[in-house]
Short mmCIF file of C-alpha atoms in Angstrom, two decimals:
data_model
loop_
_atom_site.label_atom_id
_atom_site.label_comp_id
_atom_site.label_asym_id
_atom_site.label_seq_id
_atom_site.Cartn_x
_atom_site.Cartn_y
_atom_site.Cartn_z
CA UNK A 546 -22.01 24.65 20.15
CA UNK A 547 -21.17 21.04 20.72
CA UNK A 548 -18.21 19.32 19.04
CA UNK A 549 -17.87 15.89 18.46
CA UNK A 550 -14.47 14.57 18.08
CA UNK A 551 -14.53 10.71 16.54
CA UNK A 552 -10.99 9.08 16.56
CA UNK A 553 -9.43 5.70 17.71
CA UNK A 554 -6.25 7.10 19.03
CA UNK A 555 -7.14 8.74 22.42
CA UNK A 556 -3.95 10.30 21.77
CA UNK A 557 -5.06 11.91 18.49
CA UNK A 558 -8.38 12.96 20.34
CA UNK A 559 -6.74 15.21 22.48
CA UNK A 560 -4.47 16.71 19.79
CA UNK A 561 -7.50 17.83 17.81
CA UNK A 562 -9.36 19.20 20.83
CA UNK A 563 -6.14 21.21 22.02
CA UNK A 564 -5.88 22.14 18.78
CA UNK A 565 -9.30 23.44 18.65
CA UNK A 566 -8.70 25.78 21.58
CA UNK A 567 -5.20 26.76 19.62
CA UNK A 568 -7.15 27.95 16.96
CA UNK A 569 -9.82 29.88 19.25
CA UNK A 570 -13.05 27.27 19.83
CA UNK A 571 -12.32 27.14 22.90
CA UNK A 572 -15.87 27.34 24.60
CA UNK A 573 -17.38 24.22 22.81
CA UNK A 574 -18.36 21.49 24.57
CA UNK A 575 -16.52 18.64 23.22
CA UNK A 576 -17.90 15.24 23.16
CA UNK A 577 -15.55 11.94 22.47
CA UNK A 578 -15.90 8.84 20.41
CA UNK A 579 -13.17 6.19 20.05
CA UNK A 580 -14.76 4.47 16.23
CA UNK A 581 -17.66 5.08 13.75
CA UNK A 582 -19.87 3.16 15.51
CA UNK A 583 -19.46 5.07 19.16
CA UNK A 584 -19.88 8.31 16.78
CA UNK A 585 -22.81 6.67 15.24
CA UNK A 586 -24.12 6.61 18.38
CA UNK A 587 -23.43 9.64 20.33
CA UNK A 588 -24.76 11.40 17.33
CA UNK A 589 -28.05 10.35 18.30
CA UNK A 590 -27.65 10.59 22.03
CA UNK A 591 -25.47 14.20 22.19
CA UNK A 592 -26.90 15.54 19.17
CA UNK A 593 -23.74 17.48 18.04
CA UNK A 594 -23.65 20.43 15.80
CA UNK A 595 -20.47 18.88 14.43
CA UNK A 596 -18.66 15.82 13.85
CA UNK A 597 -14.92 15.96 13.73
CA UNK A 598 -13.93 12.35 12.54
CA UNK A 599 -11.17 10.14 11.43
CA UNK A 600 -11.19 8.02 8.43
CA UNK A 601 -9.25 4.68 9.41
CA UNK A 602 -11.20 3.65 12.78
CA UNK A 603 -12.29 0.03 14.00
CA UNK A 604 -15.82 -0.93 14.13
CA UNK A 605 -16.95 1.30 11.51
CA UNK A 606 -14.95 4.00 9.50
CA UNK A 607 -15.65 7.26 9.43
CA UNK A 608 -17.02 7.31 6.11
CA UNK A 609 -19.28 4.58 7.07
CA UNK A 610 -20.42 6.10 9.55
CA UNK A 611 -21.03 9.27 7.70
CA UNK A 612 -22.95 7.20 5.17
CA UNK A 613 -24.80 5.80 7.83
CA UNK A 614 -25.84 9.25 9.02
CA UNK A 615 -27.07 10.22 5.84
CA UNK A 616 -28.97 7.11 5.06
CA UNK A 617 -30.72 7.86 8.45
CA UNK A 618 -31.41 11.10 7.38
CA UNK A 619 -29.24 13.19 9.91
CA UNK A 620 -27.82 16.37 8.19
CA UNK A 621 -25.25 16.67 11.04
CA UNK A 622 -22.50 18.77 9.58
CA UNK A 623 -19.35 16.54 9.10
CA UNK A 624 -15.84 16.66 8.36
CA UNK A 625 -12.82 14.38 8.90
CA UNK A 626 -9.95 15.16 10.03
CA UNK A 627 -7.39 11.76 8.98
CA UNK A 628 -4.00 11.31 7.66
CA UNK A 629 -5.01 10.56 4.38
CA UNK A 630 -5.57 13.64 2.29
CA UNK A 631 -4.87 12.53 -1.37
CA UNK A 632 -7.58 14.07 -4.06
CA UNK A 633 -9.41 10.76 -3.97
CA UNK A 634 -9.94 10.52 -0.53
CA UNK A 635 -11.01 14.27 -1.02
CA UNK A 636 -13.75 13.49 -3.45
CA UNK A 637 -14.89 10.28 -1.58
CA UNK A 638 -15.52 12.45 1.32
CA UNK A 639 -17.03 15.16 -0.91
CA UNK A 640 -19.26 12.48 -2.57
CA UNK A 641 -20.85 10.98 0.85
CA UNK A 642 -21.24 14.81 1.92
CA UNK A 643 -18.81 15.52 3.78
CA UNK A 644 -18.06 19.77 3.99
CA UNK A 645 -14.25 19.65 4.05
CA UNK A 646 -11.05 17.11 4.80
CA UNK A 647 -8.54 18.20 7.12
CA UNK A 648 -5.40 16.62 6.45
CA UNK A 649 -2.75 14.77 9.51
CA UNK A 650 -0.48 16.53 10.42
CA UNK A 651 -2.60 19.76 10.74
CA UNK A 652 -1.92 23.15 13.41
CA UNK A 653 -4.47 25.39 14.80
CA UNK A 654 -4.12 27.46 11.33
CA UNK A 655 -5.31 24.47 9.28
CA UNK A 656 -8.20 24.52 11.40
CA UNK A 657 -9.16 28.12 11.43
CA UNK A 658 -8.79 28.57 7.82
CA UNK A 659 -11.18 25.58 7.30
CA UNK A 660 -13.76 25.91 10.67
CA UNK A 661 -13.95 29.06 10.53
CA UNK A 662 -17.00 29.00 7.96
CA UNK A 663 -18.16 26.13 9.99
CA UNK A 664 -18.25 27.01 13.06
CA UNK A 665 -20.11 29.82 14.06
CA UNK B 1213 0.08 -28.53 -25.44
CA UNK B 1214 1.61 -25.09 -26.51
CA UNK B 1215 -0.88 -22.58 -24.32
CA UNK B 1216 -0.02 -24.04 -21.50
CA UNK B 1217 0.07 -21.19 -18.67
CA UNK B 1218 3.39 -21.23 -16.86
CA UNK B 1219 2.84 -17.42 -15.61
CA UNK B 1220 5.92 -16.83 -17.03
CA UNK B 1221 3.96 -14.41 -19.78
CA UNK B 1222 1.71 -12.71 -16.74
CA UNK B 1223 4.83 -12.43 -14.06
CA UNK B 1224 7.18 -10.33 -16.88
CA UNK B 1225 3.85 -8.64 -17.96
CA UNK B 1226 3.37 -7.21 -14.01
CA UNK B 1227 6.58 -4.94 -13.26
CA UNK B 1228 5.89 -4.54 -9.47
CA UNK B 1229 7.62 -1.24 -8.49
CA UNK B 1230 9.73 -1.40 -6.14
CA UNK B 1231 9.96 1.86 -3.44
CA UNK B 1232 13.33 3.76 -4.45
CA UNK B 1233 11.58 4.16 -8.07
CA UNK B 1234 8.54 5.46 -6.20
CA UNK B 1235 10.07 7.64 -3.38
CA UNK B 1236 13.25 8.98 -1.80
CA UNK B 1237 14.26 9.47 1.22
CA UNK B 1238 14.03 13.47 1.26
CA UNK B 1239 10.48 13.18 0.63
CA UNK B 1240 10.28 10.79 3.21
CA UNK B 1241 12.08 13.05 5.96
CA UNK B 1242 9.79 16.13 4.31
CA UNK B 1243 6.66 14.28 5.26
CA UNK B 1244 8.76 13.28 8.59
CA UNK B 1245 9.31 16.66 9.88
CA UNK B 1246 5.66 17.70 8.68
CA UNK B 1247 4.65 14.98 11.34
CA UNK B 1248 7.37 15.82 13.79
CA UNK B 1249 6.39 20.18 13.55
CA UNK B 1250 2.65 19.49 13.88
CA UNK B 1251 2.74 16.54 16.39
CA UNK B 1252 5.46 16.60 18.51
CA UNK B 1253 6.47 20.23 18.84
CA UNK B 1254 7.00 23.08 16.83
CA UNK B 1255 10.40 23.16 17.93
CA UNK B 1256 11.45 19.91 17.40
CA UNK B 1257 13.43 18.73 14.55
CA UNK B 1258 14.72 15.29 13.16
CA UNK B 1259 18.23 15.68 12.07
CA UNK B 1260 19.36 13.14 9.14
CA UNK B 1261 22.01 11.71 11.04
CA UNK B 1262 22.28 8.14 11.81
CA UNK B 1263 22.23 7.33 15.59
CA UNK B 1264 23.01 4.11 17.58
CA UNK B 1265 20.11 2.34 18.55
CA UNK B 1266 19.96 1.25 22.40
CA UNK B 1267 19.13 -3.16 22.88
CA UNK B 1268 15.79 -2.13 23.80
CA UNK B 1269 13.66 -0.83 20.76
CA UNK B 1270 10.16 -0.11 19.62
CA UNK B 1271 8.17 -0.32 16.68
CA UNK B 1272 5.09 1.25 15.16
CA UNK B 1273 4.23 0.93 11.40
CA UNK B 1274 0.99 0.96 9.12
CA UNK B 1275 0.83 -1.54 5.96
CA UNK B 1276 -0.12 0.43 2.87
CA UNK B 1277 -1.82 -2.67 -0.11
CA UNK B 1278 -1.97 -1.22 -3.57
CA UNK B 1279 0.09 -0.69 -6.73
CA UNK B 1280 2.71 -0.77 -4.08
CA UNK B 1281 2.49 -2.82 -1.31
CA UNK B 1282 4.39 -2.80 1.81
CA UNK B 1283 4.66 -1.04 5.44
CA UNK B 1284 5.91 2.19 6.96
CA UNK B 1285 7.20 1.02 10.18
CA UNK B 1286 9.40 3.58 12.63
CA UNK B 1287 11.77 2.17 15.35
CA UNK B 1288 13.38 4.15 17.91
CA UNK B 1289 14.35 2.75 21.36
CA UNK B 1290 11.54 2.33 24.37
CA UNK B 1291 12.37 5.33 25.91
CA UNK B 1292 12.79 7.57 23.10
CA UNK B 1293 9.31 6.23 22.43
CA UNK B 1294 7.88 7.22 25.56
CA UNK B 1295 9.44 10.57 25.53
CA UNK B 1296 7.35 11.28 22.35
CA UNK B 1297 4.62 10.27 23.79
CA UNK B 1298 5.06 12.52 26.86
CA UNK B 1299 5.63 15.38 23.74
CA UNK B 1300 2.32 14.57 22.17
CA UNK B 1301 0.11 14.51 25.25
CA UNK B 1302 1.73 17.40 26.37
CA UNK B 1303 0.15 18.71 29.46
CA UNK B 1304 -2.07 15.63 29.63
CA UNK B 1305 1.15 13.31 30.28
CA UNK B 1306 0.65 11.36 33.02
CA UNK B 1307 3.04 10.98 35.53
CA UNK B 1308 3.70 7.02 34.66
CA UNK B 1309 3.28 6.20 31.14
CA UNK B 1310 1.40 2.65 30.57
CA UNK B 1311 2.64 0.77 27.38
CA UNK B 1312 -0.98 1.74 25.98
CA UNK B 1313 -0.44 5.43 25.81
CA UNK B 1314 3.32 4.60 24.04
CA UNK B 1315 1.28 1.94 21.37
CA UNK B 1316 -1.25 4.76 20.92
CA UNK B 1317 1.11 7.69 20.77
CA UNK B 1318 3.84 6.08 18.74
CA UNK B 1319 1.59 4.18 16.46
CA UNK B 1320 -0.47 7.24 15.74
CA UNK B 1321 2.83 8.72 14.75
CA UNK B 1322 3.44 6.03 11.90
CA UNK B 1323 -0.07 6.61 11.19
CA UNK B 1324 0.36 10.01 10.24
CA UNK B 1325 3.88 9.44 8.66
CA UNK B 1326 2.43 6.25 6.37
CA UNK B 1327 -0.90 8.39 5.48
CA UNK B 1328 1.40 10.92 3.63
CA UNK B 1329 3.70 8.38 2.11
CA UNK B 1330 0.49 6.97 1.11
CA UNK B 1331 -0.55 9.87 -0.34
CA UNK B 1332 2.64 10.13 -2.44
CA UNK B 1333 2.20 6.95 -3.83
CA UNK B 1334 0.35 5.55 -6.83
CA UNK B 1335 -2.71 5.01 -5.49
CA UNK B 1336 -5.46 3.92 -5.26
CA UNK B 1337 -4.14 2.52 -2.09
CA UNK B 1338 -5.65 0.94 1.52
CA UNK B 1339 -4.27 2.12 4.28
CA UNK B 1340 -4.33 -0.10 6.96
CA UNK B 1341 -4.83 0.63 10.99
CA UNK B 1342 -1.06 1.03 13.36
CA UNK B 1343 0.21 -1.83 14.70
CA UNK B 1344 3.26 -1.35 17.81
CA UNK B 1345 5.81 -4.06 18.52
CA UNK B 1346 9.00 -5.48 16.73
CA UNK B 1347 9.72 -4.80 13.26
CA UNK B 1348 8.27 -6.31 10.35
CA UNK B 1349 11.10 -7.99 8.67
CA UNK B 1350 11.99 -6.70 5.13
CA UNK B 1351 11.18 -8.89 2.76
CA UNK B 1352 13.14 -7.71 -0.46
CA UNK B 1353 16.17 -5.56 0.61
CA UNK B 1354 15.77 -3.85 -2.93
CA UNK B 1355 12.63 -2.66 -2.15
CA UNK B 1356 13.10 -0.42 1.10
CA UNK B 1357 13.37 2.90 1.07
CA UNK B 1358 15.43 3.87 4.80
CA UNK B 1359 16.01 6.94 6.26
CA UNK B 1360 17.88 7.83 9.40
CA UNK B 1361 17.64 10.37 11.94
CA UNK B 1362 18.00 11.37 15.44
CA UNK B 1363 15.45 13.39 17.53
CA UNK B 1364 16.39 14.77 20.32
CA UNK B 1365 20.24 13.22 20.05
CA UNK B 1366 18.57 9.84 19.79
CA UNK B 1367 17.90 7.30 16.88
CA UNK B 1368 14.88 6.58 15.01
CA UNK B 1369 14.70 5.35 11.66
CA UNK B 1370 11.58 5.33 9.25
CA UNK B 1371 11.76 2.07 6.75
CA UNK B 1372 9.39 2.43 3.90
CA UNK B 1373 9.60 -1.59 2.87
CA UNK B 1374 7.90 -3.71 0.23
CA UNK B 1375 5.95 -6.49 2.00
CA UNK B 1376 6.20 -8.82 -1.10
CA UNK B 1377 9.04 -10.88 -1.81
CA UNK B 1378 11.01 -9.84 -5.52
CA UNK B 1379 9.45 -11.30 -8.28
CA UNK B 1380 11.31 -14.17 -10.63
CA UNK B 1381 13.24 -12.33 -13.08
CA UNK B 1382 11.17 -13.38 -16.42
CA UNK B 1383 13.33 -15.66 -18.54
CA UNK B 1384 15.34 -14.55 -21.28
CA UNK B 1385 14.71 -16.56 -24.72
#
């Protein structure tokens, strides 16, 4: 399975993808994008099975670029992973189709109880 | 001409808020050591004592526009910022920190931080990208919300502070 991990803070990128192995995905290939637009992109070039993505990124949010996925037609499965987790963010996400919202600050837990129907 | 608009009517009509009616400082060092358990360590801990802050300090804040407007900004001196960067990239540290890894690491920091004060705000509410450097300057000293702490013996404060200056008090007739 390939993982794409979509955040601005390089920082933040490798906290989700150690997090990842935490929580026992830990033989993924993970792919990197640093805004929506790179994610846009790689989406297309890497073809991903998942996106993991931020909200707040230059270039193009993650929601846009989620939109942008789905106006394209890709059915990638998506889910962000941002520091904003308040109900309306939630249904936002919900509403352009993302699967879930994984709140900042999260621990490998967070992510099993939520990936674990994701990710095969 | 007697409906002449002196805003008067509009400005006592538009309470702002200011923070302290919003939130307190225990929530504030709640959603702290959520950020500080999950991101820095799971064995580190802010204690809410205030520190002395060295000459040289750091910065990192987000800007949060809606019913409430104003910025979460941390400060904490250079190296205390570095050595939370070293915490977050853990094994991936690299031997000589450049100032880019401390402005990502530190501003991610008051990215997570601001996202959950954010969050228990009125919303709805933007939420803008980190920013690193000196201090925003508070612009209505009734409107900040300040907590104190040290990590790891040294001081770091988080300042929840209303960018927007206090409003006229509306005339009394």
């Amino acid at each position: 399975m390939k993982i794409l991990v979509a955040d601005d803070s390089r920082v933040m990128r490798q906290i989700v993808i150690r997090t990842l192995r935490q929580a026992g995905y830990d033989d993924h290939d993970i792919v990197e994008a640093e805004d929506g637009a790179d994610a846009l992109a790689k989406v297309s070039s890497e073809q991903p099975d998942l996106v993991l993505s931020d909200w707040n990124m230059p270039n193009m949010t993650g929601i846009e670029c989620l939109q942008a996925l789905r106006s394209s037609g890709s059915v990638v499965p998506f889910g962000f992973v941002t520091s904003e987790g308040s109900p309306e963010m939630r249904e936002k996400a919900a509403n352009a189709g993302a699967l879930f919202l994984i709140a900042k600050p999260f621990n490998e837990d967070t992510f099993k109880e939520v990936l674990d129907g994701v990710i095969a | 001409m007697s409906s002449t608009d002196t805003g008067e009517r509009r400005r006592s009509g538009e309470a702002r808020p200011v923070i302290t009616e919003l939130i307190d400082e225990a929530t504030v060092q709640s959603i702290a050591d959520d950020a500080w358990t999950a991101l820095v360590g799971e064995d580190e801990f802010l204690v809410p004592i205030a520190g002395e802050f060295p000459g040289d300090v750091l910065s990192s804040w987000v800007d949060v526009v809606g019913p409430w407007t104003g910025t979460v900004v941390l400060t904490t001196g250079r190296e205390t910022a570095a050595g939370l960067t070293r915490a977050l990239l853990g094994d991936h540290a690299p031997a000589e920190l450049e100032d880019e890894d401390i402005a990502d690491a530190f501003g991610e920091i008051a990215n997570v931080v601001g996202g959950n004060v954010k969050a228990a705000l009125p919303g709805p509410s933007a939420l803008s990208l980190p920013d690193v450097g000196h201090a925003p300057a508070v612009r209505n000293p009734a409107d900040v919300c300040r907590l104190e702490v040290l990590w790891r013996g040294e001081a770091l404060s988080i300042s929840v502070q209303g960018a927007l200056p206090a409003l006229p008090v509306p005339h009394q007739h």
